PDB file of C-alpha atoms in Angstrom:
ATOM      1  CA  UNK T 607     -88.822 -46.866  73.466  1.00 53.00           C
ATOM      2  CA  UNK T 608     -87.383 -49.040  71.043  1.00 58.00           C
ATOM      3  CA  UNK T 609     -89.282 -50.750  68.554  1.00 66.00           C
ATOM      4  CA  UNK T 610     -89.223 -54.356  66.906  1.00 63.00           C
ATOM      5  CA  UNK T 611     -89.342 -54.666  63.049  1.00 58.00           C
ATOM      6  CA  UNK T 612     -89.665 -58.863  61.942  1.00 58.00           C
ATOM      7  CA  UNK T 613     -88.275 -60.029  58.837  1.00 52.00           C
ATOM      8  CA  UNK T 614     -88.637 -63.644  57.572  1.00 45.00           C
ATOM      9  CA  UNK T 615     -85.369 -66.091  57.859  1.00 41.00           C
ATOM     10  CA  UNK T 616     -85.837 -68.178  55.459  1.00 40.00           C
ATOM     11  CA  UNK T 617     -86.058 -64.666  52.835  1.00 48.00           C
ATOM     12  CA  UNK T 618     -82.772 -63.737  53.876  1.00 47.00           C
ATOM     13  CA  UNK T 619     -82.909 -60.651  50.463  1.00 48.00           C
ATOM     14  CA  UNK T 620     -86.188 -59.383  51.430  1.00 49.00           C
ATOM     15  CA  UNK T 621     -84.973 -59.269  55.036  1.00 48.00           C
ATOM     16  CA  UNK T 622     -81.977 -57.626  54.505  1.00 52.00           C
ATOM     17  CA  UNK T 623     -84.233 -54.589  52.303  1.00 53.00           C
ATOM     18  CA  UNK T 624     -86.323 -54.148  54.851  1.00 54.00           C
ATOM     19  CA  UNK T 625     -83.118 -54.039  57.828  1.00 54.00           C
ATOM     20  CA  UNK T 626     -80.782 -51.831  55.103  1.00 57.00           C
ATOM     21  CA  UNK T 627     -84.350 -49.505  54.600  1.00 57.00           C
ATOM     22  CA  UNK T 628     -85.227 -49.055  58.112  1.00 57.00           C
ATOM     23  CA  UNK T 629     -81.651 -48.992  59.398  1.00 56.00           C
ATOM     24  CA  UNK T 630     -81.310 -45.298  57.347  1.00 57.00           C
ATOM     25  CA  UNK T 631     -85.291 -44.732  58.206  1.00 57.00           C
ATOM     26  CA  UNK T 632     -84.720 -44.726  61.571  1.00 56.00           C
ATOM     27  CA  UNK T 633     -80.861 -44.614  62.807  1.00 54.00           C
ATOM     28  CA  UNK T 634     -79.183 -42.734  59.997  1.00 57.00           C
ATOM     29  CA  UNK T 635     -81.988 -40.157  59.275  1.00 68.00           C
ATOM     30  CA  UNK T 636     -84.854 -40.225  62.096  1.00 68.00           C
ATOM     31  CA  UNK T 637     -82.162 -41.073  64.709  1.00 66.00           C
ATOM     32  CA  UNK T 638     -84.777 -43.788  66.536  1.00 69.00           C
ATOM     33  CA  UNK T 639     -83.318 -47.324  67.406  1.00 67.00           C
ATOM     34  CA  UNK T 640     -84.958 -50.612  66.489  1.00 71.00           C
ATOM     35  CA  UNK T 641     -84.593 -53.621  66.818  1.00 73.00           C
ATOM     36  CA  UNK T 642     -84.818 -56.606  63.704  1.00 71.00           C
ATOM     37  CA  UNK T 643     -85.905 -59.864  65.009  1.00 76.00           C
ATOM     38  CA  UNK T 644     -85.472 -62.244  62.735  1.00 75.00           C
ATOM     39  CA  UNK T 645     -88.561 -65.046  62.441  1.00 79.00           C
ATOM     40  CA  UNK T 646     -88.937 -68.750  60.389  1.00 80.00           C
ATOM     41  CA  UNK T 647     -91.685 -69.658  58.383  1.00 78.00           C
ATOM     42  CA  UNK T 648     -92.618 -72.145  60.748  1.00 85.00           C
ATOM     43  CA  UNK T 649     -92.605 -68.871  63.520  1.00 86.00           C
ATOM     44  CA  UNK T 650     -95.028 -67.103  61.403  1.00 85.00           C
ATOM     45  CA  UNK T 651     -97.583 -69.645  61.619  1.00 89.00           C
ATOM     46  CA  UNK T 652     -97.515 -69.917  65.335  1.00 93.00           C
ATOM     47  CA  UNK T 653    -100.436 -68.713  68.164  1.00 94.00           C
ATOM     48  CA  UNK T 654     -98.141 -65.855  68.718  1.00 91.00           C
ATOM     49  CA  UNK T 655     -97.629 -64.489  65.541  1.00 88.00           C
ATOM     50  CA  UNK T 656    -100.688 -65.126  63.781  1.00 93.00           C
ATOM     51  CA  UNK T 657    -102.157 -62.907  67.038  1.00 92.00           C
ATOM     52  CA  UNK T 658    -100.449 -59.901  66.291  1.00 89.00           C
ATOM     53  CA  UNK T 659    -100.919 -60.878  61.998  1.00 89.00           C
ATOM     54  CA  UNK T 660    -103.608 -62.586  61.222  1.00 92.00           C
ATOM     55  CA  UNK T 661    -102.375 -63.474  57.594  1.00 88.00           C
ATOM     56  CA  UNK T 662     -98.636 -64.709  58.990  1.00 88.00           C
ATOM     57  CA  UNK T 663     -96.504 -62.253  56.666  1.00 83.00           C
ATOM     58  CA  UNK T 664     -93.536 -60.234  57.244  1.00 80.00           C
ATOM     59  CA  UNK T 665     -93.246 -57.471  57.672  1.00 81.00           C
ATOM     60  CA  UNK T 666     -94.112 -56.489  61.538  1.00 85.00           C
ATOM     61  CA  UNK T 667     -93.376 -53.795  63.294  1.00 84.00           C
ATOM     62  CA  UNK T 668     -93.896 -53.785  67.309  1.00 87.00           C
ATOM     63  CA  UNK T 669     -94.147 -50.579  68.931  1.00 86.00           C
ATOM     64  CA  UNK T 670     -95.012 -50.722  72.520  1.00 86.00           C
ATOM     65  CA  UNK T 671     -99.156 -52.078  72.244  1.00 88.00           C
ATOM     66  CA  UNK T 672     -99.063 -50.588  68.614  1.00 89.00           C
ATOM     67  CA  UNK T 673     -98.367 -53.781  66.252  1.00 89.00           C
ATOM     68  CA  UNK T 674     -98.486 -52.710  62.282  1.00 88.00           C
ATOM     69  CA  UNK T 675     -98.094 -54.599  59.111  1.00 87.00           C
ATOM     70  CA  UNK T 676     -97.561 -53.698  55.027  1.00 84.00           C
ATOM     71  CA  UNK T 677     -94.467 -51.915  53.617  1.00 79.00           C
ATOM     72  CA  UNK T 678     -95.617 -48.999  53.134  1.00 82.00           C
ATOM     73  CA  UNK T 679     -97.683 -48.250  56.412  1.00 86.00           C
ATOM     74  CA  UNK T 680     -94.492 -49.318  58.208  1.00 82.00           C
ATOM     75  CA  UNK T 681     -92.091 -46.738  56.676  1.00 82.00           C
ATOM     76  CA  UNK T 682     -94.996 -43.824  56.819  1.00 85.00           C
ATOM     77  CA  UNK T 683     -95.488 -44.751  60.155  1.00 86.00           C
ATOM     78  CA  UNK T 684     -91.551 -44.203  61.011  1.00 82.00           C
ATOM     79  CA  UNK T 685     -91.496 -40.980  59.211  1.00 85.00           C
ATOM     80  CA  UNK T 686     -94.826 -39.540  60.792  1.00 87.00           C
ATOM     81  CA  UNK T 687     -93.350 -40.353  64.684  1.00 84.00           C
ATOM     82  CA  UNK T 688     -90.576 -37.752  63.413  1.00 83.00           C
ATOM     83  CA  UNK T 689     -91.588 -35.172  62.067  1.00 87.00           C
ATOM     84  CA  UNK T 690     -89.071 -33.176  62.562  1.00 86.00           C
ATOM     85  CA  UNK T 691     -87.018 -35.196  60.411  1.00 84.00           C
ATOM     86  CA  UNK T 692     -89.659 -34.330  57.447  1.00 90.00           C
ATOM     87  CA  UNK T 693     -89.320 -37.441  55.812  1.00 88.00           C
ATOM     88  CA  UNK T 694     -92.954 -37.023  54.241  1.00 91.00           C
ATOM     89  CA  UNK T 695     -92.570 -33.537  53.303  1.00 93.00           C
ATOM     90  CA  UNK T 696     -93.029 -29.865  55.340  1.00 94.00           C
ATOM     91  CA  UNK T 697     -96.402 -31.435  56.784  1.00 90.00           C
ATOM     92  CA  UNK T 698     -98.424 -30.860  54.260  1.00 95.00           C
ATOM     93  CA  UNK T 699    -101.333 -32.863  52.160  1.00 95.00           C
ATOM     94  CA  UNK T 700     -99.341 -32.474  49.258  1.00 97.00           C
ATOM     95  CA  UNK T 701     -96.353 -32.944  49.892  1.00 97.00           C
ATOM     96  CA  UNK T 702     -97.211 -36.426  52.172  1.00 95.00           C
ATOM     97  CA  UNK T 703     -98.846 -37.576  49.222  1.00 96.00           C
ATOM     98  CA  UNK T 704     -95.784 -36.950  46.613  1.00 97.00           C
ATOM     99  CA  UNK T 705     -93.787 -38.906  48.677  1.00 95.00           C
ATOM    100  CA  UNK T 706     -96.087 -41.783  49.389  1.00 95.00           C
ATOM    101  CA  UNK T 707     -96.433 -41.888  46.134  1.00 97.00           C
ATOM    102  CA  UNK T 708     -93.378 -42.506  45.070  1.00 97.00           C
ATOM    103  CA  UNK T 709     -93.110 -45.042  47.941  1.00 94.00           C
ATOM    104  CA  UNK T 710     -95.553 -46.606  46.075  1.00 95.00           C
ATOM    105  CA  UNK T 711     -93.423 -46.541  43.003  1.00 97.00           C
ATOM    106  CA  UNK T 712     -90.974 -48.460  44.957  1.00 94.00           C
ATOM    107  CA  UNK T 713     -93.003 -50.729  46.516  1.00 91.00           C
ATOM    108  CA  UNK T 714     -95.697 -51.611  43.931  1.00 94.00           C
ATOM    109  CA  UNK T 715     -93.856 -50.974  40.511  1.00 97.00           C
ATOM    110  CA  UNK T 716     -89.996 -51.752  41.168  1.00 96.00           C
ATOM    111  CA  UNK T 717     -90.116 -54.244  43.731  1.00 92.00           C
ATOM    112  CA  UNK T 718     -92.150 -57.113  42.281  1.00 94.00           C
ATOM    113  CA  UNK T 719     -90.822 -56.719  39.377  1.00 97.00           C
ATOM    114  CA  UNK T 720     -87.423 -58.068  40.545  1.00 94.00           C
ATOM    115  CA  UNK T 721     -89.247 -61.709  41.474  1.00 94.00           C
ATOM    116  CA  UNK T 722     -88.492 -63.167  38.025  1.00 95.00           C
ATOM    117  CA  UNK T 723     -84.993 -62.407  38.483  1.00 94.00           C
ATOM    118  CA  UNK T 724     -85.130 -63.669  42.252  1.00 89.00           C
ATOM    119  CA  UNK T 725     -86.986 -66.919  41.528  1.00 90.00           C
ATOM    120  CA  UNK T 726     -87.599 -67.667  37.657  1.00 93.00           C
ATOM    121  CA  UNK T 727     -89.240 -71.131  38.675  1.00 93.00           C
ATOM    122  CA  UNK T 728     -92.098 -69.249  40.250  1.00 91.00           C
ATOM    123  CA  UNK T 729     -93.007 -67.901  36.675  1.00 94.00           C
ATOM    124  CA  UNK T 730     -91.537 -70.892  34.205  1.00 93.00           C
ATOM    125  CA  UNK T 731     -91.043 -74.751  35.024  1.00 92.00           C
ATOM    126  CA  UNK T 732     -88.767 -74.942  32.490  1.00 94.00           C
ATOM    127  CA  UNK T 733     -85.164 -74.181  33.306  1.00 93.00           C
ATOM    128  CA  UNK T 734     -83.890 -73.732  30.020  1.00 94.00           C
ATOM    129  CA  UNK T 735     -86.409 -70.522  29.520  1.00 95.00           C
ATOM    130  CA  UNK T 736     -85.204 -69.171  33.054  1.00 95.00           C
ATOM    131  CA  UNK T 737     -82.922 -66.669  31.459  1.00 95.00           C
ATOM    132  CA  UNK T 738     -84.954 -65.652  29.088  1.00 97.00           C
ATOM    133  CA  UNK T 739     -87.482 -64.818  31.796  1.00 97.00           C
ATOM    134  CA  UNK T 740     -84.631 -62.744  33.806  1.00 97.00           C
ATOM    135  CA  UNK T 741     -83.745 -61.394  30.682  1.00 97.00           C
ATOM    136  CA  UNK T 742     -87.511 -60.291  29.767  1.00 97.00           C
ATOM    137  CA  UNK T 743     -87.439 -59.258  34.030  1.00 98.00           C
ATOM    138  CA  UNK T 744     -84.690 -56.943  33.346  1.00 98.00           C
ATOM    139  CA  UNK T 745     -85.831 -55.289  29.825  1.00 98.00           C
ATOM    140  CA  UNK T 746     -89.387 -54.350  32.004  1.00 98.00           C
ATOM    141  CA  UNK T 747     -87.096 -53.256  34.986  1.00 98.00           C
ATOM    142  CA  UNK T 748     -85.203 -50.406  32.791  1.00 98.00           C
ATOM    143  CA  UNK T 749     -88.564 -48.926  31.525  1.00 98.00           C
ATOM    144  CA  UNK T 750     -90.185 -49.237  35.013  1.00 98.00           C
ATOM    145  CA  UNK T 751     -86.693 -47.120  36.339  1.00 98.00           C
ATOM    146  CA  UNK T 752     -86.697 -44.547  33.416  1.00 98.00           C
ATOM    147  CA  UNK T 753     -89.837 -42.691  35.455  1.00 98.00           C
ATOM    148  CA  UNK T 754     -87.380 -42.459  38.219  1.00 98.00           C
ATOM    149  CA  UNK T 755     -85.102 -41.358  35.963  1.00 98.00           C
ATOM    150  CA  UNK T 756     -87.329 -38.332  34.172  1.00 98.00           C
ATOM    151  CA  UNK T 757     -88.462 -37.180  37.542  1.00 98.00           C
ATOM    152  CA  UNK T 758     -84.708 -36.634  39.014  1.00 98.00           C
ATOM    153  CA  UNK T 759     -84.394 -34.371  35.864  1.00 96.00           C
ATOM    154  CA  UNK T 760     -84.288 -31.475  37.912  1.00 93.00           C
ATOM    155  CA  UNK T 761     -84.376 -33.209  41.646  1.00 95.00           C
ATOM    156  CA  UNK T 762     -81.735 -34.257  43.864  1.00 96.00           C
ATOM    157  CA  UNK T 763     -84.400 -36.401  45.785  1.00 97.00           C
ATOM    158  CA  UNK T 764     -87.250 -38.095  44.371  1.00 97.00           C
ATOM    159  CA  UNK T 765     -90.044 -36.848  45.497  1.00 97.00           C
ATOM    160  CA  UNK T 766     -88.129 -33.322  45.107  1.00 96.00           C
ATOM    161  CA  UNK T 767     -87.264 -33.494  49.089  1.00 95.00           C
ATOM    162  CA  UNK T 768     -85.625 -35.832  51.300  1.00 92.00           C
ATOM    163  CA  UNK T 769     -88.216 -38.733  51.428  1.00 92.00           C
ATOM    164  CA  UNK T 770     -88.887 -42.055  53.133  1.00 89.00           C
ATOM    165  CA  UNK T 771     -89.262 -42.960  49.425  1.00 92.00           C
ATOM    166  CA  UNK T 772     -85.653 -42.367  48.854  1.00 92.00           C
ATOM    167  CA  UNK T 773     -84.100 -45.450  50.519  1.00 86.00           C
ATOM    168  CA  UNK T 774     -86.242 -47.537  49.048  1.00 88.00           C
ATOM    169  CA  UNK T 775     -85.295 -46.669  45.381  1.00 94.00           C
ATOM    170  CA  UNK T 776     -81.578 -46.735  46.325  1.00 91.00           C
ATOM    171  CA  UNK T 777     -82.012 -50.125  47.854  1.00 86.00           C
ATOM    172  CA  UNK T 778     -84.239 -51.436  44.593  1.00 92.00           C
ATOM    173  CA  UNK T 779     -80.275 -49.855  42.304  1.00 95.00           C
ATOM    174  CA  UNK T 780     -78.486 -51.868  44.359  1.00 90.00           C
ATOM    175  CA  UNK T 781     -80.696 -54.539  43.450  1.00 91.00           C
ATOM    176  CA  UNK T 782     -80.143 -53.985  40.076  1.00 95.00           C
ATOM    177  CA  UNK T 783     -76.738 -53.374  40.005  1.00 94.00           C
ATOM    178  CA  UNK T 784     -76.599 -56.828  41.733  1.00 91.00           C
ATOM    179  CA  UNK T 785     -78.804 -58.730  39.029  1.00 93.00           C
ATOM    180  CA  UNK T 786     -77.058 -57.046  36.095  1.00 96.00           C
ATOM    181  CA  UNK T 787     -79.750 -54.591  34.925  1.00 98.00           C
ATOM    182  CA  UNK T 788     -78.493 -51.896  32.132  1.00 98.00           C
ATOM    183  CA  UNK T 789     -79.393 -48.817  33.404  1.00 98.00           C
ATOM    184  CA  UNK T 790     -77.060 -47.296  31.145  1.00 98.00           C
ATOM    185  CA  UNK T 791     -77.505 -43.429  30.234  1.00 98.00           C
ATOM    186  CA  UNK T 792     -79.419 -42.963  33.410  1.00 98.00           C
ATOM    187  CA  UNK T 793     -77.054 -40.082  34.370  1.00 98.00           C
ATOM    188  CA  UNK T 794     -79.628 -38.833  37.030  1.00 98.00           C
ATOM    189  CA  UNK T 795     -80.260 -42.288  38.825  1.00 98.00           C
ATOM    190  CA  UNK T 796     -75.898 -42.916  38.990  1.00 98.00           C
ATOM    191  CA  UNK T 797     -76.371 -39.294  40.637  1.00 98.00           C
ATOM    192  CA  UNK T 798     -78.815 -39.754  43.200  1.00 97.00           C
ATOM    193  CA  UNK T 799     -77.229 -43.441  43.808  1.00 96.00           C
ATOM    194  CA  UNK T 800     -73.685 -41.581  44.545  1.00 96.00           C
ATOM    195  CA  UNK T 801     -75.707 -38.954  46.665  1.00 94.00           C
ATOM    196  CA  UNK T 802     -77.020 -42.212  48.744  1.00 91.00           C
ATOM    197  CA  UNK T 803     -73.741 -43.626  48.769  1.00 89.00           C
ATOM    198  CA  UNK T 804     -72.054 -40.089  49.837  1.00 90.00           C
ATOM    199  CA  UNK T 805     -74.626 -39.572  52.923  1.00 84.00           C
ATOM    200  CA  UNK T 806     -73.093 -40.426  56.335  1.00 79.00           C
ATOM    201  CA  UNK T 807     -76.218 -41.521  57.612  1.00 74.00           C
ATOM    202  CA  UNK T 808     -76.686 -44.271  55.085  1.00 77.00           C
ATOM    203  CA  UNK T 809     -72.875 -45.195  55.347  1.00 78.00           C
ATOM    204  CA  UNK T 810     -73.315 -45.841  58.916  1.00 72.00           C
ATOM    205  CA  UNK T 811     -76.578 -47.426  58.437  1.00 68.00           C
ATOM    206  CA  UNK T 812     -75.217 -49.790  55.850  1.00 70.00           C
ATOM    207  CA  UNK T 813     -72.336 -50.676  57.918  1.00 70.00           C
ATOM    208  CA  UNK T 814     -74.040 -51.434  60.756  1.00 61.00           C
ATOM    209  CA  UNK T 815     -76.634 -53.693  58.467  1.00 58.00           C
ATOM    210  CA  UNK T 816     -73.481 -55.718  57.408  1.00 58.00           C
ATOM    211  CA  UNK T 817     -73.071 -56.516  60.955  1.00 44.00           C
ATOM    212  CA  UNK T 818     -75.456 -58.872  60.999  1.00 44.00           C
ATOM    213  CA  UNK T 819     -75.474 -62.577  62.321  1.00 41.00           C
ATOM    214  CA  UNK T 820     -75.964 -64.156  59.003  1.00 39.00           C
ATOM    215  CA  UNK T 821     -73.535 -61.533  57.223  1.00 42.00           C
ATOM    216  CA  UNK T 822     -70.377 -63.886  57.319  1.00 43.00           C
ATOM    217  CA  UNK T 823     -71.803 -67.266  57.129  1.00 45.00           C
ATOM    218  CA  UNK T 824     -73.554 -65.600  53.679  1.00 45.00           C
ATOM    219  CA  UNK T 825     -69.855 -64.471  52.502  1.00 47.00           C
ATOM    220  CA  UNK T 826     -69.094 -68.359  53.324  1.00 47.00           C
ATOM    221  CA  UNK T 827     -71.935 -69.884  51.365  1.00 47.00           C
ATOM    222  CA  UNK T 828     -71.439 -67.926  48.070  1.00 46.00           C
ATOM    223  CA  UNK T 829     -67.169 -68.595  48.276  1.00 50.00           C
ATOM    224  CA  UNK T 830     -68.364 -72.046  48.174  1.00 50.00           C
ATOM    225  CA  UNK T 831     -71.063 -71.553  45.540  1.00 49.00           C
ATOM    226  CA  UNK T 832     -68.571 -69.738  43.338  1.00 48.00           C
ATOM    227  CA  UNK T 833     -66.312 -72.326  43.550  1.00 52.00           C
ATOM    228  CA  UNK T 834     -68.653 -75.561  43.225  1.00 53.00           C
ATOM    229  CA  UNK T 835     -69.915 -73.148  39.838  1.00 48.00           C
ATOM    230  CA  UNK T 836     -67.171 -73.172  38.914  1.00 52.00           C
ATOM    231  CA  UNK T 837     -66.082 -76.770  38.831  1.00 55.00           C
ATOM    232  CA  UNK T 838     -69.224 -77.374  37.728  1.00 54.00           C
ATOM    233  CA  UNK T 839     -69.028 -75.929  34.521  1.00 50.00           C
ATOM    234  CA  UNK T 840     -65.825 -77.515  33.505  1.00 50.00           C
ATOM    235  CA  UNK T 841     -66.929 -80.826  34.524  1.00 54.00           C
ATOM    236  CA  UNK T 842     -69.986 -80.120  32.476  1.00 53.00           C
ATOM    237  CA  UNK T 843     -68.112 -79.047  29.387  1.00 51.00           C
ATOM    238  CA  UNK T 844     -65.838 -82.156  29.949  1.00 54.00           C
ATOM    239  CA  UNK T 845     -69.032 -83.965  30.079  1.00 55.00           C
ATOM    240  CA  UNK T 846     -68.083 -85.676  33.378  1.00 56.00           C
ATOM    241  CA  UNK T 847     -71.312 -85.273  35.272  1.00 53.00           C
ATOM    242  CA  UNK T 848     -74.077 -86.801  33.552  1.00 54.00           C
ATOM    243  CA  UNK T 849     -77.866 -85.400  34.057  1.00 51.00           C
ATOM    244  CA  UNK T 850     -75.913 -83.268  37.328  1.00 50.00           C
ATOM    245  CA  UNK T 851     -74.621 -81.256  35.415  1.00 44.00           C
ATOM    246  CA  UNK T 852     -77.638 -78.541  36.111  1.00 47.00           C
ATOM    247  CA  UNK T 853     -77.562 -78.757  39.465  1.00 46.00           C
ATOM    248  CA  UNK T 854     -73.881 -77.960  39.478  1.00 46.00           C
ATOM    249  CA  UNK T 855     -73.625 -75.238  36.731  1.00 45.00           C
ATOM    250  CA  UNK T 856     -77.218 -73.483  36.044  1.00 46.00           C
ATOM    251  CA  UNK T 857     -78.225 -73.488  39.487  1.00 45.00           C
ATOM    252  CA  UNK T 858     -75.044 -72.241  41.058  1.00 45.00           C
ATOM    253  CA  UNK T 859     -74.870 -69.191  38.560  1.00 43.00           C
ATOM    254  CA  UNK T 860     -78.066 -68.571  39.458  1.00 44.00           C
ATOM    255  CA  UNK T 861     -77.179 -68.161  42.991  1.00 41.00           C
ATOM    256  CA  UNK T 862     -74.378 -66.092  42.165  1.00 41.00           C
ATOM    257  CA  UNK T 863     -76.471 -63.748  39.731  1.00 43.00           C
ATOM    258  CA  UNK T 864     -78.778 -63.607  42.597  1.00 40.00           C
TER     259      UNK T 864
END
């Protein structure tokens, strides 16, 4: 049977991780089908949704009666309906924990530590210290990755086999690749990002993500916010728009760092 993972609308980046993540989870490297529905804030908070979550978050996956929330239970329940697959190791203790925890890594370390560079204004009202927060975001980020790093020394994978941990690092380096973190001199991270990249599982899985209904209208939206950036800052240097000028410049390159 097919199941249903939700992702929130109105997070289009966190959706996308989780869709990109469970497309090579499941298609590319468990070979089950799913199914992303795509729900609003306003959807989370309804009879309906707040039945099968009681706290209204994302992420949910349906599978037949079995509903489940969190990260991290999601993905180790995808691996465990597959074993074959061993994406949490040969079946044993050990080797399900290694793997969990560097799931964890991803999930608890990496990922939140990307929200300053995501949303500065959640951490500082003031917009003229919002780089300096993403800057400060992205210093933290390259210490937090050089674990990753040391423990691909000697590993193609991370957890030393082919893990559900592994998707979820590569999506958190395109993430940083995207938002202009130096991970410069981590040889062993470009590797296992190229080894990603290489897999035809993950190709097909990131193609088919692409596919998705707000994919073009996305490509529309930043053309246009590269462009209004664009003007903005001249106008802005020409002095030409007044106290709009931030609205216009800052906030459009933020978009586009983002």
């Amino acid at each position: 049977a097919q199941s249903t993972l939700m992702a929130e609308v109105d997070r289009k980046r966190r959706g996308k991780l989780l869709e990109e993540y469970v497309e090579v989870m499941r298609k590319a490297w468990t070979g089950q089908p799913f199914e992303l529905k795509v729900v609003s804030a306003e959807e989370m908070h309804s009879p309906e949704f707040l039945a099968m979550n009681p706290a209204g978050a994302v992420p949910v996956l349906v599978d037949g009666d079995f509903v489940l929330t969190q990260n991290a239970a999601i993905l180790g329940y995808i691996a465990d309906t597959r074993p074959d697959a061993k994406l949490a190791g040969d079946g044993s203790a050990r080797q399900r924990a290694e793997a969990a925890c560097w799931l964890a890594y991803a999930n608890a370390d990496l990922h939140p530590a990307f929200h300053p560079l995501f949303g500065p204004a959640r951490f500082i009202a003031d917009t003229h210290q919002h780089e300096a927060v993403k800057q400060a975001a992205r210093t933290r980020l390259r210490g937090i990755f050089e674990r990753a790093e040391q423990q691909l020394d000697d590993r193609q994978w991370i957890a030393g086999f082919r893990s559900f941990a592994d998707p979820y690092l590569y999506i958190t380096l395109r993430w940083a690749q995207g938002t202009h973190v130096d991970l410069a001199g981590f040889d062993n991270l470009a590797a296992f990002k190229r080894r990603m990249e290489e897999d035809s599982g993950v190709r097909a899985a990131l193609q088919a993500s692409s596919a998705t209904p707000w994919a073009s209208s996305t490509r529309v939206a930043t053309a246009a916010a590269v462009l209004a950036w664009m003007a903005g800052e001249w106008m802005s240097i020409q002095h030409k728009l007044g106290n709009y000028w931030f609205w216009f410049g800052t906030q459009g390159y933020e978009y586009i760092d983002l």
